[in-house]
């Protein structure tokens, strides 16, 4: 059974996964390797439906492992992915309010996310609000990370 970290961009999925297990799997990086190009480019060239199909295949494979998995923020968009996640008993939703996440994303100059660059703050808030219910739907555990340091989050998870 995989330990799956879920949440909107900026919630700390990759940071926490890296601290939980140095051999963690960054699902976005794995997808880019499988696609042979950046996710954003694949989206533009092949479309979202084609991407979600590959994403579901990768997720199904990862859920059969005992690894810590950092998912992409949009993994819950697909009903198929949500169904797969519901079969996994260790899904952790790293939850924070939109303003906190927006500030983190804005301040992160090393990781300029395409969704952030292409959307207004209002559009991002709408995306966040839509996804929040899906994260909660598949989560076996919810950790409010808005006011916690990465070390405190790790402590909470252990």
XYZ file of N, CA and C in Angstrom:
474
model
N 0.841 -1.182 0.000
C 0.000 0.000 0.000
C 0.890 1.251 0.000
N 0.620 2.123 -0.916
C 1.392 3.364 -1.011
C 0.891 4.388 0.005
N 1.796 5.257 0.421
C 1.424 6.427 1.239
C 1.360 7.580 0.241
N 0.146 8.058 -0.034
C -0.083 9.035 -1.088
C -0.366 10.409 -0.493
N 0.428 11.399 -0.922
C 0.220 12.769 -0.470
C -0.562 13.518 -1.543
N -1.661 14.122 -1.116
C -2.564 14.859 -1.993
C -2.664 16.302 -1.534
N -3.012 17.179 -2.456
C -3.244 18.564 -2.091
C -2.989 19.487 -3.261
N -3.443 20.703 -3.116
C -3.285 21.722 -4.143
C -1.811 22.121 -4.233
N -1.437 22.722 -5.351
C -0.055 23.180 -5.492
C 0.278 24.122 -4.326
N 1.492 23.991 -3.837
C 1.926 24.819 -2.719
C 1.644 24.218 -1.357
N 0.977 23.057 -1.315
C 0.638 22.469 -0.016
C 1.819 21.738 0.632
N 2.869 21.475 -0.160
C 4.066 20.864 0.402
C 4.201 19.376 0.143
N 3.473 18.858 -0.825
C 3.495 17.415 -1.089
C 4.901 16.873 -1.334
N 5.633 17.491 -2.225
C 6.972 17.002 -2.562
C 7.937 17.205 -1.404
N 7.870 18.347 -0.757
C 8.739 18.623 0.393
C 8.529 17.585 1.491
N 7.276 17.297 1.800
C 6.966 16.339 2.871
C 7.331 14.924 2.445
N 7.013 14.558 1.195
C 7.349 13.219 0.707
C 8.850 12.973 0.805
N 9.634 13.960 0.403
C 11.099 13.845 0.435
C 11.590 13.610 1.868
N 10.941 14.266 2.836
C 11.371 14.101 4.234
C 10.864 12.796 4.849
N 9.739 12.289 4.355
C 9.225 11.016 4.861
C 10.061 9.842 4.370
N 10.534 9.949 3.118
C 11.279 8.838 2.514
C 12.138 9.379 1.379
N 13.435 9.224 1.501
C 14.333 9.745 0.456
C 14.115 9.043 -0.882
N 13.485 7.876 -0.871
C 13.177 7.151 -2.107
C 11.737 7.390 -2.566
N 11.160 8.501 -2.146
C 9.771 8.817 -2.531
C 9.655 8.941 -4.051
N 8.430 8.859 -4.547
C 8.169 9.010 -5.974
C 7.427 10.318 -6.201
N 7.996 11.173 -7.037
C 7.316 12.394 -7.466
C 6.542 12.011 -8.719
N 5.237 11.908 -8.594
C 4.423 11.412 -9.696
C 4.551 12.271 -10.950
N 4.637 13.590 -10.790
C 4.794 14.466 -11.958
C 6.105 14.180 -12.696
N 7.182 13.977 -11.947
C 8.474 13.672 -12.576
C 8.409 12.329 -13.294
N 7.776 11.353 -12.655
C 7.614 10.041 -13.275
C 6.789 10.144 -14.563
N 5.721 10.936 -14.516
C 4.885 11.144 -15.700
C 5.669 11.797 -16.829
N 6.456 12.807 -16.506
C 7.235 13.483 -17.542
C 8.224 12.519 -18.193
N 8.790 11.624 -17.394
C 9.683 10.607 -17.951
C 8.937 9.674 -18.893
N 7.753 9.268 -18.480
C 6.954 8.365 -19.312
C 6.465 9.064 -20.582
N 6.103 10.349 -20.456
C 5.592 11.107 -21.604
C 6.703 11.546 -22.553
N 7.916 11.663 -22.007
C 9.038 12.116 -22.816
C 9.042 13.613 -23.061
N 8.287 14.348 -22.249
C 8.214 15.807 -22.376
C 7.554 16.380 -21.128
N 7.681 17.699 -20.929
C 6.998 18.326 -19.796
C 5.478 18.140 -19.900
N 4.832 18.003 -18.750
C 3.379 17.803 -18.713
C 2.653 18.915 -19.455
N 3.075 20.154 -19.253
C 2.400 21.288 -19.904
C 2.435 21.147 -21.432
N 3.568 20.701 -21.960
C 3.674 20.542 -23.407
C 2.799 19.391 -23.906
N 2.777 18.301 -23.152
C 1.933 17.158 -23.516
C 0.466 17.594 -23.548
N 0.058 18.365 -22.542
C -1.303 18.905 -22.474
C -1.624 19.674 -23.762
N -0.703 20.554 -24.161
C -0.921 21.392 -25.351
C -0.991 20.559 -26.626
N -0.123 19.552 -26.725
C -0.030 18.768 -27.957
C -1.068 17.658 -28.061
N -1.354 16.993 -26.941
C -2.218 15.807 -26.985
C -3.562 15.998 -26.292
N -3.651 17.007 -25.421
C -4.910 17.263 -24.726
C -4.980 16.639 -23.344
N -5.934 17.129 -22.571
C -6.078 16.676 -21.188
C -6.522 15.215 -21.094
N -7.428 14.792 -21.969
C -7.926 13.410 -21.897
C -6.781 12.409 -22.052
N -5.887 12.668 -23.003
C -4.738 11.775 -23.214
C -3.828 11.784 -21.984
N -3.624 12.961 -21.396
C -2.792 13.050 -20.202
C -3.418 12.275 -19.044
N -4.711 12.478 -18.820
C -5.380 11.817 -17.685
C -5.333 10.304 -17.819
N -5.368 9.788 -19.049
C -5.274 8.346 -19.275
C -3.915 7.823 -18.801
N -2.847 8.495 -19.207
C -1.499 8.076 -18.790
C -1.360 8.239 -17.274
N -1.883 9.341 -16.755
C -1.823 9.598 -15.314
C -2.494 8.458 -14.542
N -3.647 7.997 -15.009
C -4.355 6.901 -14.336
C -3.543 5.616 -14.359
N -2.888 5.340 -15.474
C -2.052 4.141 -15.575
C -0.896 4.202 -14.578
N -0.248 5.360 -14.504
C 0.873 5.533 -13.573
C 0.389 5.428 -12.127
N -0.749 6.064 -11.825
C -1.292 6.011 -10.466
C -1.608 4.575 -10.070
N -2.247 3.832 -10.952
C -2.590 2.433 -10.650
C -1.333 1.635 -10.321
N -0.258 1.840 -11.087
C 1.002 1.150 -10.818
C 1.589 1.551 -9.469
N 1.577 2.847 -9.176
C 2.162 3.336 -7.926
C 1.404 2.850 -6.693
N 0.099 2.709 -6.813
C -0.705 2.280 -5.670
C -0.428 0.835 -5.273
N 0.215 0.083 -6.143
C 0.574 -1.312 -5.850
C 1.895 -1.398 -5.092
N 2.575 -0.273 -4.919
C 3.878 -0.264 -4.251
C 3.733 0.106 -2.780
N 4.822 0.054 -2.069
C 4.852 0.512 -0.674
C 5.590 1.841 -0.561
N 5.564 2.627 -1.610
C 6.331 3.867 -1.633
C 5.515 5.064 -1.152
N 6.237 6.112 -0.785
C 5.632 7.407 -0.522
C 5.522 8.104 -1.872
N 4.320 8.590 -2.189
C 4.051 9.181 -3.495
C 3.562 10.613 -3.331
N 4.242 11.523 -4.011
C 3.809 12.913 -4.093
C 3.063 13.060 -5.417
N 1.765 13.305 -5.339
C 0.957 13.413 -6.556
C 0.969 14.833 -7.101
N 0.533 14.966 -8.334
C 0.285 16.283 -8.898
C -1.023 16.798 -8.316
N -1.155 18.095 -8.234
C -2.351 18.688 -7.632
C -3.643 18.345 -8.339
N -3.562 17.995 -9.626
C -4.762 17.705 -10.405
C -5.127 16.237 -10.477
N -4.442 15.389 -9.734
C -4.690 13.948 -9.823
C -6.141 13.591 -9.495
N -6.804 14.413 -8.686
C -8.172 14.102 -8.263
C -9.245 14.536 -9.266
N -8.839 15.215 -10.335
C -9.807 15.684 -11.337
C -10.531 14.505 -11.978
N -9.798 13.450 -12.268
C -10.343 12.285 -12.947
C -11.119 11.382 -11.985
N -12.348 11.036 -12.377
C -13.141 10.100 -11.568
C -12.423 8.764 -11.437
N -11.780 8.326 -12.509
C -11.035 7.057 -12.472
C -9.952 7.118 -11.398
N -9.227 8.241 -11.336
C -8.179 8.385 -10.316
C -8.776 8.400 -8.917
N -9.906 9.071 -8.753
C -10.536 9.100 -7.427
C -10.962 7.688 -7.017
N -11.484 6.923 -7.970
C -11.867 5.541 -7.667
C -10.651 4.714 -7.276
N -9.535 4.880 -8.007
C -8.302 4.181 -7.660
C -7.831 4.568 -6.255
N -7.851 5.859 -5.970
C -7.390 6.340 -4.669
C -8.264 5.822 -3.527
N -9.555 5.682 -3.760
C -10.455 5.186 -2.709
C -10.111 3.760 -2.297
N -9.433 3.024 -3.178
C -9.028 1.656 -2.858
C -7.732 1.626 -2.036
N -7.048 2.763 -1.946
C -5.799 2.871 -1.176
C -6.152 3.398 0.215
N -5.601 2.783 1.243
C -6.011 3.164 2.601
C -5.138 4.231 3.261
N -4.120 4.735 2.552
C -3.238 5.728 3.177
C -3.049 6.946 2.263
N -4.124 7.725 2.137
C -4.111 8.956 1.347
C -4.168 10.141 2.293
N -3.154 10.974 2.256
C -3.049 12.101 3.182
C -3.244 13.405 2.417
N -4.299 14.122 2.773
C -4.596 15.418 2.159
C -3.910 16.503 2.974
N -2.918 17.152 2.371
C -2.227 18.276 3.004
C -3.053 19.520 2.688
N -3.855 19.918 3.636
C -4.860 20.959 3.425
C -4.392 22.314 3.949
N -4.673 23.341 3.181
C -4.411 24.716 3.615
C -5.433 25.612 2.926
N -5.646 26.779 3.494
C -6.573 27.726 2.884
C -5.945 28.318 1.619
N -6.799 28.818 0.737
C -6.333 29.308 -0.553
C -5.314 30.436 -0.421
N -5.549 31.400 0.461
C -4.625 32.541 0.589
C -3.216 32.090 0.969
N -3.128 31.146 1.894
C -1.818 30.623 2.294
C -1.121 29.973 1.105
N -1.856 29.146 0.366
C -1.280 28.475 -0.801
C -0.873 29.479 -1.866
N -1.709 30.474 -2.094
C -1.409 31.469 -3.123
C -0.120 32.225 -2.781
N 0.051 32.558 -1.514
C 1.267 33.259 -1.090
C 2.495 32.371 -1.298
N 2.382 31.089 -0.967
C 3.501 30.160 -1.152
C 3.864 30.030 -2.633
N 2.846 29.872 -3.468
C 3.071 29.701 -4.908
C 3.712 30.969 -5.487
N 3.204 32.112 -5.084
C 3.724 33.397 -5.575
C 5.184 33.592 -5.198
N 5.536 33.147 -4.002
C 6.896 33.351 -3.490
C 7.902 32.339 -4.046
N 7.423 31.244 -4.635
C 8.298 30.171 -5.116
C 8.799 30.484 -6.521
N 9.915 31.175 -6.606
C 10.479 31.571 -7.902
C 11.205 30.414 -8.592
N 11.555 29.370 -7.819
C 12.262 28.225 -8.397
C 11.327 27.265 -9.122
N 10.049 27.313 -8.776
C 9.078 26.384 -9.369
C 7.883 27.183 -9.878
N 8.004 27.715 -11.064
C 6.926 28.493 -11.665
C 5.932 27.542 -12.322
N 4.794 27.358 -11.692
C 3.801 26.387 -12.139
C 2.962 26.948 -13.286
N 2.798 26.169 -14.366
C 2.014 26.645 -15.522
C 0.590 27.078 -15.158
N -0.068 26.316 -14.288
C -1.434 26.663 -13.894
C -1.475 28.035 -13.224
N -0.446 28.316 -12.429
C -0.345 29.609 -11.747
C -0.082 30.735 -12.746
N 0.809 30.473 -13.688
C 1.191 31.506 -14.650
C 0.066 31.846 -15.633
N -0.781 30.874 -15.930
C -1.814 31.057 -16.956
C -3.163 31.504 -16.421
N -3.330 31.548 -15.104
C -4.637 31.864 -14.534
C -4.574 33.052 -13.584
N -5.692 33.765 -13.504
C -5.800 34.853 -12.534
C -5.975 34.249 -11.140
N -5.818 35.078 -10.140
C -6.005 34.616 -8.769
C -7.425 34.084 -8.580
N -8.389 34.754 -9.179
C -9.791 34.336 -9.059
C -10.004 32.969 -9.711
N -9.396 32.767 -10.881
C -9.516 31.476 -11.560
C -8.868 30.364 -10.740
N -7.713 30.657 -10.156
C -7.044 29.664 -9.304
C -7.892 29.326 -8.083
N -8.541 30.335 -7.512
C -9.411 30.102 -6.351
C -10.569 29.177 -6.731
N -11.112 29.355 -7.921
C -12.201 28.493 -8.389
C -11.716 27.056 -8.564
N -10.524 26.892 -9.133
C -9.932 25.560 -9.310
C -9.704 24.914 -7.941
N -9.159 25.692 -7.020
C -8.916 25.220 -5.655
C -10.218 24.742 -5.013
N -11.254 25.563 -5.108
C -12.533 25.228 -4.475
C -13.131 23.955 -5.054
N -13.009 23.780 -6.359
C -13.530 22.574 -6.991
C -12.770 21.338 -6.518
N -11.476 21.432 -6.476
C -10.654 20.273 -6.119
C -10.735 19.909 -4.642
N -10.965 20.879 -3.782
C -10.946 20.637 -2.347
C -11.890 19.495 -1.945
N -13.093 19.488 -2.504
C -14.055 18.423 -2.171
C -13.540 17.065 -2.631
N -12.861 17.038 -3.770
C -12.323 15.772 -4.280
C -11.189 15.264 -3.410
N -10.316 16.161 -2.934
C -9.240 15.740 -2.028
C -9.852 15.095 -0.780
N -10.868 15.753 -0.238
C -11.499 15.244 0.985
C -12.218 13.929 0.728
N -12.790 13.780 -0.465
C -13.509 12.553 -0.838
C -12.593 11.322 -0.786
N -11.344 11.474 -1.188
C -10.444 10.312 -1.278
C -9.465 10.210 -0.106
N -9.418 11.219 0.731
C -8.434 11.235 1.825
C -8.828 10.296 2.955
N -7.854 9.551 3.437
C -8.074 8.760 4.648
C -7.650 9.583 5.865
N -6.903 10.651 5.596
C -6.425 11.538 6.665
C -6.244 12.938 6.101
N -6.659 13.935 6.888
C -6.508 15.330 6.488
C -5.627 16.023 7.525
N -4.574 16.681 7.042
C -3.680 17.421 7.935
C -3.695 18.876 7.491
N -4.107 19.752 8.397
C -4.112 21.183 8.083
C -2.676 21.684 8.196
N -2.095 22.041 7.052
C -0.680 22.408 7.001
C -0.443 23.912 6.926
N -1.511 24.690 6.985
C -1.392 26.135 6.778
C -0.424 26.812 7.746
N -0.425 26.403 8.981
C 0.397 27.067 9.992
C 1.530 26.190 10.512
N 1.790 25.081 9.819
C 2.820 24.153 10.286
C 4.064 24.223 9.415
N 5.210 24.047 10.049
C 6.467 23.929 9.309
C 6.542 22.511 8.757
N 7.409 22.279 7.764
C 7.568 20.903 7.277
C 7.899 19.917 8.408
N 8.719 20.335 9.348
C 9.084 19.458 10.466
C 7.859 19.120 11.321
N 6.998 20.090 11.545
C 5.785 19.840 12.326
C 4.821 18.929 11.594
N 4.773 19.057 10.278
C 3.908 18.181 9.476
C 4.413 16.746 9.565
N 5.728 16.568 9.429
C 6.322 15.230 9.541
C 5.999 14.628 10.902
N 6.145 15.421 11.961
C 5.839 14.962 13.308
C 4.372 14.526 13.401
N 3.492 15.307 12.826
C 2.054 14.992 12.824
C 1.781 13.667 12.093
N 2.501 13.422 11.019
C 2.289 12.206 10.233
C 2.880 10.967 10.875
N 3.830 11.150 11.752
C 4.452 9.993 12.430
C 3.708 9.755 13.700
